[in-house]
CSV table of N, CA and C in Angstrom, one decimal:
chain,number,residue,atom,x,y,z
A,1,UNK,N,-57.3,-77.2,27.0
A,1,UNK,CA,-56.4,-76.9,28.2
A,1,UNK,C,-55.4,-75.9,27.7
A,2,UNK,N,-54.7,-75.3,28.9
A,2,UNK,CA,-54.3,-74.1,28.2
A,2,UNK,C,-52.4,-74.4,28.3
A,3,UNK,N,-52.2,-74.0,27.1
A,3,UNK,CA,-50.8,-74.4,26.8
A,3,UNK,C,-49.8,-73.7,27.9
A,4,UNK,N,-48.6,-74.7,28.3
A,4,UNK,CA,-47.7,-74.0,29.6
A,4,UNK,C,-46.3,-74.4,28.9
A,5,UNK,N,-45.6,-73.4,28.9
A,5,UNK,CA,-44.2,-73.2,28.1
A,5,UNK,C,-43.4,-74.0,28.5
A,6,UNK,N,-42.5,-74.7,27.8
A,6,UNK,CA,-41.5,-75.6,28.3
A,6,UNK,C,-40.5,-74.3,29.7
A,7,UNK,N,-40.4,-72.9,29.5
A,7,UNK,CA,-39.5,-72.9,30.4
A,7,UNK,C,-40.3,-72.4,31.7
A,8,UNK,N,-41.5,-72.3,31.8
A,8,UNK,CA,-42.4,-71.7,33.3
A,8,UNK,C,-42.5,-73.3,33.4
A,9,UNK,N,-42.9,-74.5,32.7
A,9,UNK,CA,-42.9,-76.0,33.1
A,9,UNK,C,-41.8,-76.6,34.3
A,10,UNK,N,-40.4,-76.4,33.7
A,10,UNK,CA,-39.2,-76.4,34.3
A,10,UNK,C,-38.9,-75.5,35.6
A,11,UNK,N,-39.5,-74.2,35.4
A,11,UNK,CA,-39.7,-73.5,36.7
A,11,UNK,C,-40.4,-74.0,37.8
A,12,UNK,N,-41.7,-74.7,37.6
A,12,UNK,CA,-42.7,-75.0,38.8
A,12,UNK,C,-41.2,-76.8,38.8
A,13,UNK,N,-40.9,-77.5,38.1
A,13,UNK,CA,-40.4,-78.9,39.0
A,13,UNK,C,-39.2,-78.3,40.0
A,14,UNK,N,-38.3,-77.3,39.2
A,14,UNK,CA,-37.4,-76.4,40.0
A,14,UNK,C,-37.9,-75.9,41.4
A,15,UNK,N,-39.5,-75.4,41.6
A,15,UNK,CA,-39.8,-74.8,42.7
A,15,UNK,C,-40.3,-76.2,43.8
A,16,UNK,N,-40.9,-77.3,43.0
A,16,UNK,CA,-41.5,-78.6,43.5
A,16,UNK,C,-40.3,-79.1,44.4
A,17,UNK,N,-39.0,-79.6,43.0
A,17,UNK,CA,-38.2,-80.4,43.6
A,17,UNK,C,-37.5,-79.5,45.3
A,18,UNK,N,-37.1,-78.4,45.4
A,18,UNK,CA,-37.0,-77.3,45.7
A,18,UNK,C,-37.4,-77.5,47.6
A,19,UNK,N,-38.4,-77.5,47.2
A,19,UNK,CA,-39.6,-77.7,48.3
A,19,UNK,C,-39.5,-78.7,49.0
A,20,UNK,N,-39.4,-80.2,47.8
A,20,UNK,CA,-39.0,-81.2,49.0
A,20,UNK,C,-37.6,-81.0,49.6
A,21,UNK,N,-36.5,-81.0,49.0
A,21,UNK,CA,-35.6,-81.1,49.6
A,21,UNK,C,-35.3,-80.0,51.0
A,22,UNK,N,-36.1,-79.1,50.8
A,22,UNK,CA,-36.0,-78.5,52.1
A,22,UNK,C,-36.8,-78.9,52.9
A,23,UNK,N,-37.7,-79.7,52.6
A,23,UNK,CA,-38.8,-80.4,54.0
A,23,UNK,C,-37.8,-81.9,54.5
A,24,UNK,N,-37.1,-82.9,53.5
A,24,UNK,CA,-36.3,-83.3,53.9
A,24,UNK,C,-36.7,-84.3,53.3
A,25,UNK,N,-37.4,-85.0,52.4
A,25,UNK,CA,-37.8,-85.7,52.0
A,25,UNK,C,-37.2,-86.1,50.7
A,26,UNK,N,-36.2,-85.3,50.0
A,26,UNK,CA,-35.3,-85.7,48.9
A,26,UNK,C,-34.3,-85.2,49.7
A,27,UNK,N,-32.9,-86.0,49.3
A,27,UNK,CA,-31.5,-85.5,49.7
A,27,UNK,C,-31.4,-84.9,48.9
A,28,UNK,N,-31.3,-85.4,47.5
A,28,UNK,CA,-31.1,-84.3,46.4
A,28,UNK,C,-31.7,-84.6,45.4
A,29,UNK,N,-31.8,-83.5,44.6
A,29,UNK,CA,-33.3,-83.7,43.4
A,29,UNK,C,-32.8,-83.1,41.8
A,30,UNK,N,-32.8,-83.7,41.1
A,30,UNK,CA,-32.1,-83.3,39.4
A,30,UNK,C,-33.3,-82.4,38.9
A,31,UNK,N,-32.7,-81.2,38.3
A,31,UNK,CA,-33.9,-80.5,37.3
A,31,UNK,C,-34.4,-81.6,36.0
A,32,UNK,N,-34.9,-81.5,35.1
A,32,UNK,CA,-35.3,-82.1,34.1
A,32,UNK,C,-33.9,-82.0,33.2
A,33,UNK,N,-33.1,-82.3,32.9
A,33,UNK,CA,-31.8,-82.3,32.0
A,33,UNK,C,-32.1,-81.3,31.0
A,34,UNK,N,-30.7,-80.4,30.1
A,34,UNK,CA,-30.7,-79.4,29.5
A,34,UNK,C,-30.0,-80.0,28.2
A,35,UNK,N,-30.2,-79.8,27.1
A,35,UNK,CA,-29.6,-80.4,25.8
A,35,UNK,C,-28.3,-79.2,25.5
A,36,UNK,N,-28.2,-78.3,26.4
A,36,UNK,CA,-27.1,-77.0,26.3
A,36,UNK,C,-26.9,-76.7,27.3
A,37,UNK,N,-25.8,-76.4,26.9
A,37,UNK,CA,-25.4,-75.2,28.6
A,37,UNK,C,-26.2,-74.0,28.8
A,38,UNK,N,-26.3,-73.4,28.0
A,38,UNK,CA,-27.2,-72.1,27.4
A,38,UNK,C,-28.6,-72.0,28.4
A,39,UNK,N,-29.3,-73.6,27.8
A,39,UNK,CA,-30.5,-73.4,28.1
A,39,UNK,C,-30.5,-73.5,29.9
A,40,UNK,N,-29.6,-74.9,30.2
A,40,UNK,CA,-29.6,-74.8,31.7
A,40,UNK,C,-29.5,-73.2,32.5
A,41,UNK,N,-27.9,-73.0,31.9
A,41,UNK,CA,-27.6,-71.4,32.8
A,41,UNK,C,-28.8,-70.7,32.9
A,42,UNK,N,-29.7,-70.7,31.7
A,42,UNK,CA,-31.3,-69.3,31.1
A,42,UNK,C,-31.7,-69.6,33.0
A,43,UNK,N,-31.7,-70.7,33.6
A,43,UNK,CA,-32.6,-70.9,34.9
A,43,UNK,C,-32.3,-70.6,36.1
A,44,UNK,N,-30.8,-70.2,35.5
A,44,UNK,CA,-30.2,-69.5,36.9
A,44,UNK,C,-30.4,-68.7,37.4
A,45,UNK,N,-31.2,-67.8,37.5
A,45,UNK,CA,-31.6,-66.4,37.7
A,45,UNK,C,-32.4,-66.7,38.9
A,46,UNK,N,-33.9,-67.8,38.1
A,46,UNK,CA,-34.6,-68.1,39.0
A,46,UNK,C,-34.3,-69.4,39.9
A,47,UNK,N,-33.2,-70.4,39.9
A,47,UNK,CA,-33.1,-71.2,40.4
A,47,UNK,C,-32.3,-70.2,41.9
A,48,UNK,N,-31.3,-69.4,41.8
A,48,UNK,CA,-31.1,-68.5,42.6
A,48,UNK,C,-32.2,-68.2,43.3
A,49,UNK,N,-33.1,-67.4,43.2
A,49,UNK,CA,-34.1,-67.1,43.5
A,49,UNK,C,-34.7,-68.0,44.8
A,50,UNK,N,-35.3,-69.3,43.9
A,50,UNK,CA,-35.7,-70.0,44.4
A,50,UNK,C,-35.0,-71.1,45.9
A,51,UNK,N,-33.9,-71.0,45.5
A,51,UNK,CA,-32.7,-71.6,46.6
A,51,UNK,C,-32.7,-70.7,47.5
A,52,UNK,N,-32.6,-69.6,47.0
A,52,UNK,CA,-32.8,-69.0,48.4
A,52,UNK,C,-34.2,-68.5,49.7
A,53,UNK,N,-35.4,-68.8,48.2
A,53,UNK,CA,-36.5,-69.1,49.5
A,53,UNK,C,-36.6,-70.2,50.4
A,54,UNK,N,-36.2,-71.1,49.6
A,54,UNK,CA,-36.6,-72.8,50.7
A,54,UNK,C,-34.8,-72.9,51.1
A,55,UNK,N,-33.7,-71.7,51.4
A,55,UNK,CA,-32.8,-72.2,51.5
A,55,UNK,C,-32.2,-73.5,51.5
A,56,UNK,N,-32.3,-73.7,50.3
A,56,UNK,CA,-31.4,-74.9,49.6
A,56,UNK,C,-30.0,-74.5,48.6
A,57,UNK,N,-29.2,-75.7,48.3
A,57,UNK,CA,-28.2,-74.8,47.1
A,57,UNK,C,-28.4,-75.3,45.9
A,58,UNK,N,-27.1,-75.4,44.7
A,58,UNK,CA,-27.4,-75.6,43.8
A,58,UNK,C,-25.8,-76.3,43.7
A,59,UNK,N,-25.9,-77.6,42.6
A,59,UNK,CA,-24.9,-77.5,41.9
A,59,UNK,C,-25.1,-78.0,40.2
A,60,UNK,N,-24.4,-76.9,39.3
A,60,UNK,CA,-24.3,-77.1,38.2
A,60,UNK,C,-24.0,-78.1,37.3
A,61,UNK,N,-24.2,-79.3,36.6
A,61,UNK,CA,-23.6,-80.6,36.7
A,61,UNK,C,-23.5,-80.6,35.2
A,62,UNK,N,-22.1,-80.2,34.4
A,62,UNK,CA,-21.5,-80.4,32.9
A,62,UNK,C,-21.7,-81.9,32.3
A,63,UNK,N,-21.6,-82.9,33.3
A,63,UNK,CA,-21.2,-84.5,33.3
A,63,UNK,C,-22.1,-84.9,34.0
A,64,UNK,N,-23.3,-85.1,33.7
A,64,UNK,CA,-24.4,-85.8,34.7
A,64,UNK,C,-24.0,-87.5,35.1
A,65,UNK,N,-24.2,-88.5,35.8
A,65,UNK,CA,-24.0,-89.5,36.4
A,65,UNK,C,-25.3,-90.1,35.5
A,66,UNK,N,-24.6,-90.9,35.0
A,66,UNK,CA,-24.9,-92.1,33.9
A,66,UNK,C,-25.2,-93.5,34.7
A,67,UNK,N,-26.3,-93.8,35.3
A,67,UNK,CA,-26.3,-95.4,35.7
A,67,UNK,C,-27.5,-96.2,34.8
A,68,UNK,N,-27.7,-97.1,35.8
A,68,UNK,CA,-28.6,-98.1,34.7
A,68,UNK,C,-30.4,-97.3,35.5
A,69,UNK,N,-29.9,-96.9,36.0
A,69,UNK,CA,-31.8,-95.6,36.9
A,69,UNK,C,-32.3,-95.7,36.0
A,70,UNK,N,-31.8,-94.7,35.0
A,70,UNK,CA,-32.5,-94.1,34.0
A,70,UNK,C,-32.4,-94.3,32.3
A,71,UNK,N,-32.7,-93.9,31.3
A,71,UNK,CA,-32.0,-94.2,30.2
A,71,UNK,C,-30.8,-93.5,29.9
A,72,UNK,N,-30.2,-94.6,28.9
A,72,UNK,CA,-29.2,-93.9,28.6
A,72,UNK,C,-29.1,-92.8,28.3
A,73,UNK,N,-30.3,-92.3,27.3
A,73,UNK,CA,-29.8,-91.1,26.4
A,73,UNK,C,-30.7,-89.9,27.4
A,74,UNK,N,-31.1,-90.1,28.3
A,74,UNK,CA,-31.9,-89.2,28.9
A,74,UNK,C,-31.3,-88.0,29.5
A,75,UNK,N,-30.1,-88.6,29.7
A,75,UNK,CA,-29.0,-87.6,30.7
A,75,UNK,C,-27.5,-87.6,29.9
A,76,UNK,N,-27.0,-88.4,29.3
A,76,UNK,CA,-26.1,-88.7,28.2
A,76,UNK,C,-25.9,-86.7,27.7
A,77,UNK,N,-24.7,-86.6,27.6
A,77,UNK,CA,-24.1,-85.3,27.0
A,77,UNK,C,-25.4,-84.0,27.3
A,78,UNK,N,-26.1,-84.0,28.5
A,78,UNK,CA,-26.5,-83.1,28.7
A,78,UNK,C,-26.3,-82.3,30.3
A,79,UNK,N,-27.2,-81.4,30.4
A,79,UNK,CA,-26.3,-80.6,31.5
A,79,UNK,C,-27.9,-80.1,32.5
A,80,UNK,N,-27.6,-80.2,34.0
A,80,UNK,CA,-28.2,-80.4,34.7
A,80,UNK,C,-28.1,-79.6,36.0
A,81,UNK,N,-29.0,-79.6,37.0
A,81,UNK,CA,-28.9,-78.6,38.0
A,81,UNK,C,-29.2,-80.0,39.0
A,82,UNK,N,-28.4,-79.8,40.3
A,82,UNK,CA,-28.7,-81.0,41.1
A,82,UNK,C,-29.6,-80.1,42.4
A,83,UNK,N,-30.1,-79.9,43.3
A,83,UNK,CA,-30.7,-79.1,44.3
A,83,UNK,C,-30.1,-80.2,45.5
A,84,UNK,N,-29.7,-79.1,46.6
A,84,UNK,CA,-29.5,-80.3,47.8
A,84,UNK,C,-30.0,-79.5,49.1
A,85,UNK,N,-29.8,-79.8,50.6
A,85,UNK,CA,-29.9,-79.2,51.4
A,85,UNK,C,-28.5,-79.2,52.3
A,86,UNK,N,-27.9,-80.2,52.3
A,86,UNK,CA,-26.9,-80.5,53.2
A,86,UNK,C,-25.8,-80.9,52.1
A,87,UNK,N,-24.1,-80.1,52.5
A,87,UNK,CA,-23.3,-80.5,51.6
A,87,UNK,C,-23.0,-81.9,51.3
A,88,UNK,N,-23.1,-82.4,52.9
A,88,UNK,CA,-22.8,-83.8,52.4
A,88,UNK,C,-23.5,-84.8,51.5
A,89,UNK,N,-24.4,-84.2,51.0
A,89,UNK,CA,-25.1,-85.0,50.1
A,89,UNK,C,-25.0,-84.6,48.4
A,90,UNK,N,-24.1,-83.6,47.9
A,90,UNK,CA,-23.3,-83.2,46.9
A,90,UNK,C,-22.0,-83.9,46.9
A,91,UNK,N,-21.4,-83.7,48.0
A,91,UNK,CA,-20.3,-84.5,48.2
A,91,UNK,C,-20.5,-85.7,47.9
A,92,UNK,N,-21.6,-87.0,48.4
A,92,UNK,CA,-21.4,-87.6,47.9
A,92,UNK,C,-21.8,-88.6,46.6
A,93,UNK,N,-22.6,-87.5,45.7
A,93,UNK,CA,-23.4,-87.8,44.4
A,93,UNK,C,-21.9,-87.3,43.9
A,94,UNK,N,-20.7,-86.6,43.9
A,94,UNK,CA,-19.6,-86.0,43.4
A,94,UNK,C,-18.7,-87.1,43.4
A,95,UNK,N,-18.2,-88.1,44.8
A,95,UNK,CA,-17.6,-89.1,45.1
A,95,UNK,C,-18.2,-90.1,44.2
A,96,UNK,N,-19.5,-90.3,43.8
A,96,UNK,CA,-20.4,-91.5,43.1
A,96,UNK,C,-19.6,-91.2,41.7
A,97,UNK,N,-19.4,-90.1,41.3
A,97,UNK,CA,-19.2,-90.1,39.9
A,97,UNK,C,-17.5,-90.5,40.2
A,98,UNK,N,-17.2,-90.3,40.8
A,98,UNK,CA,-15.7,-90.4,40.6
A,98,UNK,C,-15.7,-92.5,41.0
A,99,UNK,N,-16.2,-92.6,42.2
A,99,UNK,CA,-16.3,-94.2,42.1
A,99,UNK,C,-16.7,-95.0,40.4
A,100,UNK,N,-17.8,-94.1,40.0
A,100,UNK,CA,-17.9,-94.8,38.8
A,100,UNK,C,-16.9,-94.5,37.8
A,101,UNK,N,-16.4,-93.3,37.6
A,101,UNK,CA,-15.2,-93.1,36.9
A,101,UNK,C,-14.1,-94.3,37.0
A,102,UNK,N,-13.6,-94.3,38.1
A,102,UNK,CA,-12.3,-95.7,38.4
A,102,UNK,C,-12.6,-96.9,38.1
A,103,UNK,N,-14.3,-97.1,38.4
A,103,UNK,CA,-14.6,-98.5,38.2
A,103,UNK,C,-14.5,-98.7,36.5
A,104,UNK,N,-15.2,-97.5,35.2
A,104,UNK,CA,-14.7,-98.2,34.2
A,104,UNK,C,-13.2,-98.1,34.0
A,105,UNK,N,-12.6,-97.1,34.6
A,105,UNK,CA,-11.1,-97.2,34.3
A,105,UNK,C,-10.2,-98.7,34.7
A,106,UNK,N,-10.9,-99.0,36.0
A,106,UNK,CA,-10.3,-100.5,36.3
A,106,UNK,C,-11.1,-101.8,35.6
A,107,UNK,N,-12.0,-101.7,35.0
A,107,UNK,CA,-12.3,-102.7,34.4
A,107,UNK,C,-13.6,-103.5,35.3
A,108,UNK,N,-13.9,-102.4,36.4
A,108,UNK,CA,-15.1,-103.4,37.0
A,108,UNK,C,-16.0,-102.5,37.2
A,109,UNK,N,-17.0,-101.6,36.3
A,109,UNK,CA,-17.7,-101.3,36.0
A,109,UNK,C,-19.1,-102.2,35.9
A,110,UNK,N,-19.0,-104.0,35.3
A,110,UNK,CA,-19.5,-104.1,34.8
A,110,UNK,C,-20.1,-105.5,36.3
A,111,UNK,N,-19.1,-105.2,37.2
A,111,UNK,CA,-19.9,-105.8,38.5
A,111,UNK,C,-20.5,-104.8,39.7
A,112,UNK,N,-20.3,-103.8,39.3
A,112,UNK,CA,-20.2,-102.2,40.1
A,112,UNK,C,-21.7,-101.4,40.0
A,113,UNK,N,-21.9,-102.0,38.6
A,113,UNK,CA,-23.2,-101.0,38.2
A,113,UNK,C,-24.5,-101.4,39.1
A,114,UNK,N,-24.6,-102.5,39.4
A,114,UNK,CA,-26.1,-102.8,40.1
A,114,UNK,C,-25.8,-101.4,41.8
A,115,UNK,N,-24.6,-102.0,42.5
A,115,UNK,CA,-24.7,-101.0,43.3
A,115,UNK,C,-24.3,-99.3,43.3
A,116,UNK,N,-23.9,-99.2,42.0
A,116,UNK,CA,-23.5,-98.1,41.8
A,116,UNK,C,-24.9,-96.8,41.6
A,117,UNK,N,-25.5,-97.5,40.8
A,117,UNK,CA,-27.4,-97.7,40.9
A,117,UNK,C,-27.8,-97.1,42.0
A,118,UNK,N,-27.7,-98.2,42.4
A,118,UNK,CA,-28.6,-98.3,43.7
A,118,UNK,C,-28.1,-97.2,44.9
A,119,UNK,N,-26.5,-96.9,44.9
A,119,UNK,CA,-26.4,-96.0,45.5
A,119,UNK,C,-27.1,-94.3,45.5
A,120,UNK,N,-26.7,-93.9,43.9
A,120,UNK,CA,-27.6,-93.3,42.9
A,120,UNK,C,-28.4,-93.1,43.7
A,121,UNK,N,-29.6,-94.0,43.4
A,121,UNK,CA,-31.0,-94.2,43.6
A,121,UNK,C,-31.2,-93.8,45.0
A,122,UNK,N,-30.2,-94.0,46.3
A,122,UNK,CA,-30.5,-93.8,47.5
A,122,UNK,C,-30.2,-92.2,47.9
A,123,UNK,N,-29.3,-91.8,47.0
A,123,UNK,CA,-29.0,-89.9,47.0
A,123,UNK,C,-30.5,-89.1,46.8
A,124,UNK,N,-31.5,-89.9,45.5
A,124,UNK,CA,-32.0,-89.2,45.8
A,124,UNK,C,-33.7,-89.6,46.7
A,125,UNK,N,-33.4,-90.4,47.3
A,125,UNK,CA,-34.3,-90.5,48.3
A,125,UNK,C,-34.9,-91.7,47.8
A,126,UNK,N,-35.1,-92.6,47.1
A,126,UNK,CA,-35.8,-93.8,46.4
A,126,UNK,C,-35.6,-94.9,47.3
A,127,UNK,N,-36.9,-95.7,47.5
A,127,UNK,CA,-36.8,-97.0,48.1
A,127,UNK,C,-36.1,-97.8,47.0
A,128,UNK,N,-35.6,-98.5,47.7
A,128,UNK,CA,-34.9,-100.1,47.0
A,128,UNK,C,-36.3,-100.6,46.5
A,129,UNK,N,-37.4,-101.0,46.4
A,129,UNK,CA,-38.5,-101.1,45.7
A,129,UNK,C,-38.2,-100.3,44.5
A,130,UNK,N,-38.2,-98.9,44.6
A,130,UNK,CA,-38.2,-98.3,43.5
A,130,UNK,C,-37.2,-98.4,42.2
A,131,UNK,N,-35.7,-98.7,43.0
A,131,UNK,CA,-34.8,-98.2,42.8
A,131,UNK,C,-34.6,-99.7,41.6
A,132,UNK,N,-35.4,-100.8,41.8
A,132,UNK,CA,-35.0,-102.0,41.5
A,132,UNK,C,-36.2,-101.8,40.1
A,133,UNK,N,-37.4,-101.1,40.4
A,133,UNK,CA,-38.3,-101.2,39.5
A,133,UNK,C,-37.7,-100.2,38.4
A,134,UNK,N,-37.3,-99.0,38.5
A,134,UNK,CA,-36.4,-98.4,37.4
A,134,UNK,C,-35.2,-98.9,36.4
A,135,UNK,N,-34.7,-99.5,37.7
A,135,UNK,CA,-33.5,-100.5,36.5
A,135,UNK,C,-34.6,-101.8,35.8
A,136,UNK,N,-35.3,-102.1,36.4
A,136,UNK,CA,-36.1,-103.6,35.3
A,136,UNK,C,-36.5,-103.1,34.6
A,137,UNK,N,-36.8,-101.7,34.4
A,137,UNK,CA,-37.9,-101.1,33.5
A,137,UNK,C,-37.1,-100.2,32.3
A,138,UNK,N,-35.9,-99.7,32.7
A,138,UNK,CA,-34.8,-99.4,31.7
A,138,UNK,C,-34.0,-100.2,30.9
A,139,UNK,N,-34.9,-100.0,29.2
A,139,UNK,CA,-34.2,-100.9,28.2
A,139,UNK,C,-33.0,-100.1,27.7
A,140,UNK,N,-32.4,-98.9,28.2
A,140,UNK,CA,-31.6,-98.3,27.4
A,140,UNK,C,-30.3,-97.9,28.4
A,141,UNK,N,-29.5,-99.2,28.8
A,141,UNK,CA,-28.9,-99.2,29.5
A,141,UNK,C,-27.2,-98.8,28.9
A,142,UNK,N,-26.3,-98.0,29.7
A,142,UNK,CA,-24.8,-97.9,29.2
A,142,UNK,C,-24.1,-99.3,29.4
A,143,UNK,N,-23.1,-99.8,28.6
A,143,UNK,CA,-22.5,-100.9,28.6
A,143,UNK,C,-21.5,-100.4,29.4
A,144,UNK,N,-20.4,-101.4,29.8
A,144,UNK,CA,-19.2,-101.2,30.1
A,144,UNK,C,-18.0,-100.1,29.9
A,145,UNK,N,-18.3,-100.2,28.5
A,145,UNK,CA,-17.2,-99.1,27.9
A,145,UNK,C,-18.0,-97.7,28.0
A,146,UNK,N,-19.6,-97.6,28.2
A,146,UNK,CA,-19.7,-96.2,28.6
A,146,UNK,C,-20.5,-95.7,27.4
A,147,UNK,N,-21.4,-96.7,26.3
A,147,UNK,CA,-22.1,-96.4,25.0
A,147,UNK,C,-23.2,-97.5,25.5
A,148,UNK,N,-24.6,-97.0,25.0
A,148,UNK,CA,-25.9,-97.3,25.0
A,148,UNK,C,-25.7,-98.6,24.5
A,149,UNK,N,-26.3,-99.6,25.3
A,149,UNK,CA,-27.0,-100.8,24.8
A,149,UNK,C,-28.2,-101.1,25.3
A,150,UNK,N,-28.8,-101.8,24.2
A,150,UNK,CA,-30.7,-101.9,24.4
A,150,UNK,C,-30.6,-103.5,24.8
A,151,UNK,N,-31.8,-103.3,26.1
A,151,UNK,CA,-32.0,-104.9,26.6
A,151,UNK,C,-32.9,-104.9,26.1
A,152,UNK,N,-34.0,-105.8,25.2
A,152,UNK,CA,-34.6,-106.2,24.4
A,152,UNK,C,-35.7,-107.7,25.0
């Protein structure tokens, strides 16, 4: 089989995810996460490009949104491209982070997270079927204070 580059790889999910959200089928859709800023920015050229065929936008995301979705370290200190069609649906994956922000600052993070998840999970289009099978299936969940703990 013939070898496909990590950054033409990232290109086609960029053009995939892209595609749905303009058919309407994702509210909003995350690139594959970037271990740099460097590497994310390299896609800007064509993520431009691309937003502007399936007119959709972009937002650049320094601080990606940490829930129990996914694993910890998947998205943890790395940097991301979110795709949307409608602002209001940036707006409120932006409001989510800030909800979860107060919630560890006030101390109830740790009754917050199931729906904080699930909210998550509903931005980007996921059935509650799904949304419930990802958190059962993620052993690499953030604790309270905001550092990885393994359910075992």
């Amino acid at each position: 089989m013939k070898q496909i580059d990590p950054y033409s790889y990232q290109c086609g999910v960029i053009d995939c995810f892209n595609e749905m959200v303009k058919a309407g089928i994702k509210n909003i859709a995350l690139a594959h996460p970037c271990t740099t800023k460097e590497e994310r920015d390299s896609y800007i050229p064509f993520v431009e490009t691309i937003t502007n065929q399936y007119q959709t936008y972009y937002y650049l995301d320094d601080d990606p949104l940490i829930t129990d979705l996914f694993p910890y370290s998947l998205n943890r200190k790395t940097y991301n491209i979110i795709f949307y069609k409608e602002k209001k649906y940036i707006e409120e994956y932006i409001a989510l982070k800030e909800h979860k922000r107060q919630s560890i600052i006030n101390q109830q993070y740790s009754q917050l997270r199931t729906e904080i998840a699930y909210e998550f999970g509903h931005l980007l289009s996921y059935s509650d079927q799904t949304i419930e099978q990802y958190i059962n299936m993620n052993n690499e969940k953030e604790n309270d204070e905001g550092e990885v703990s393994y359910d075992h």
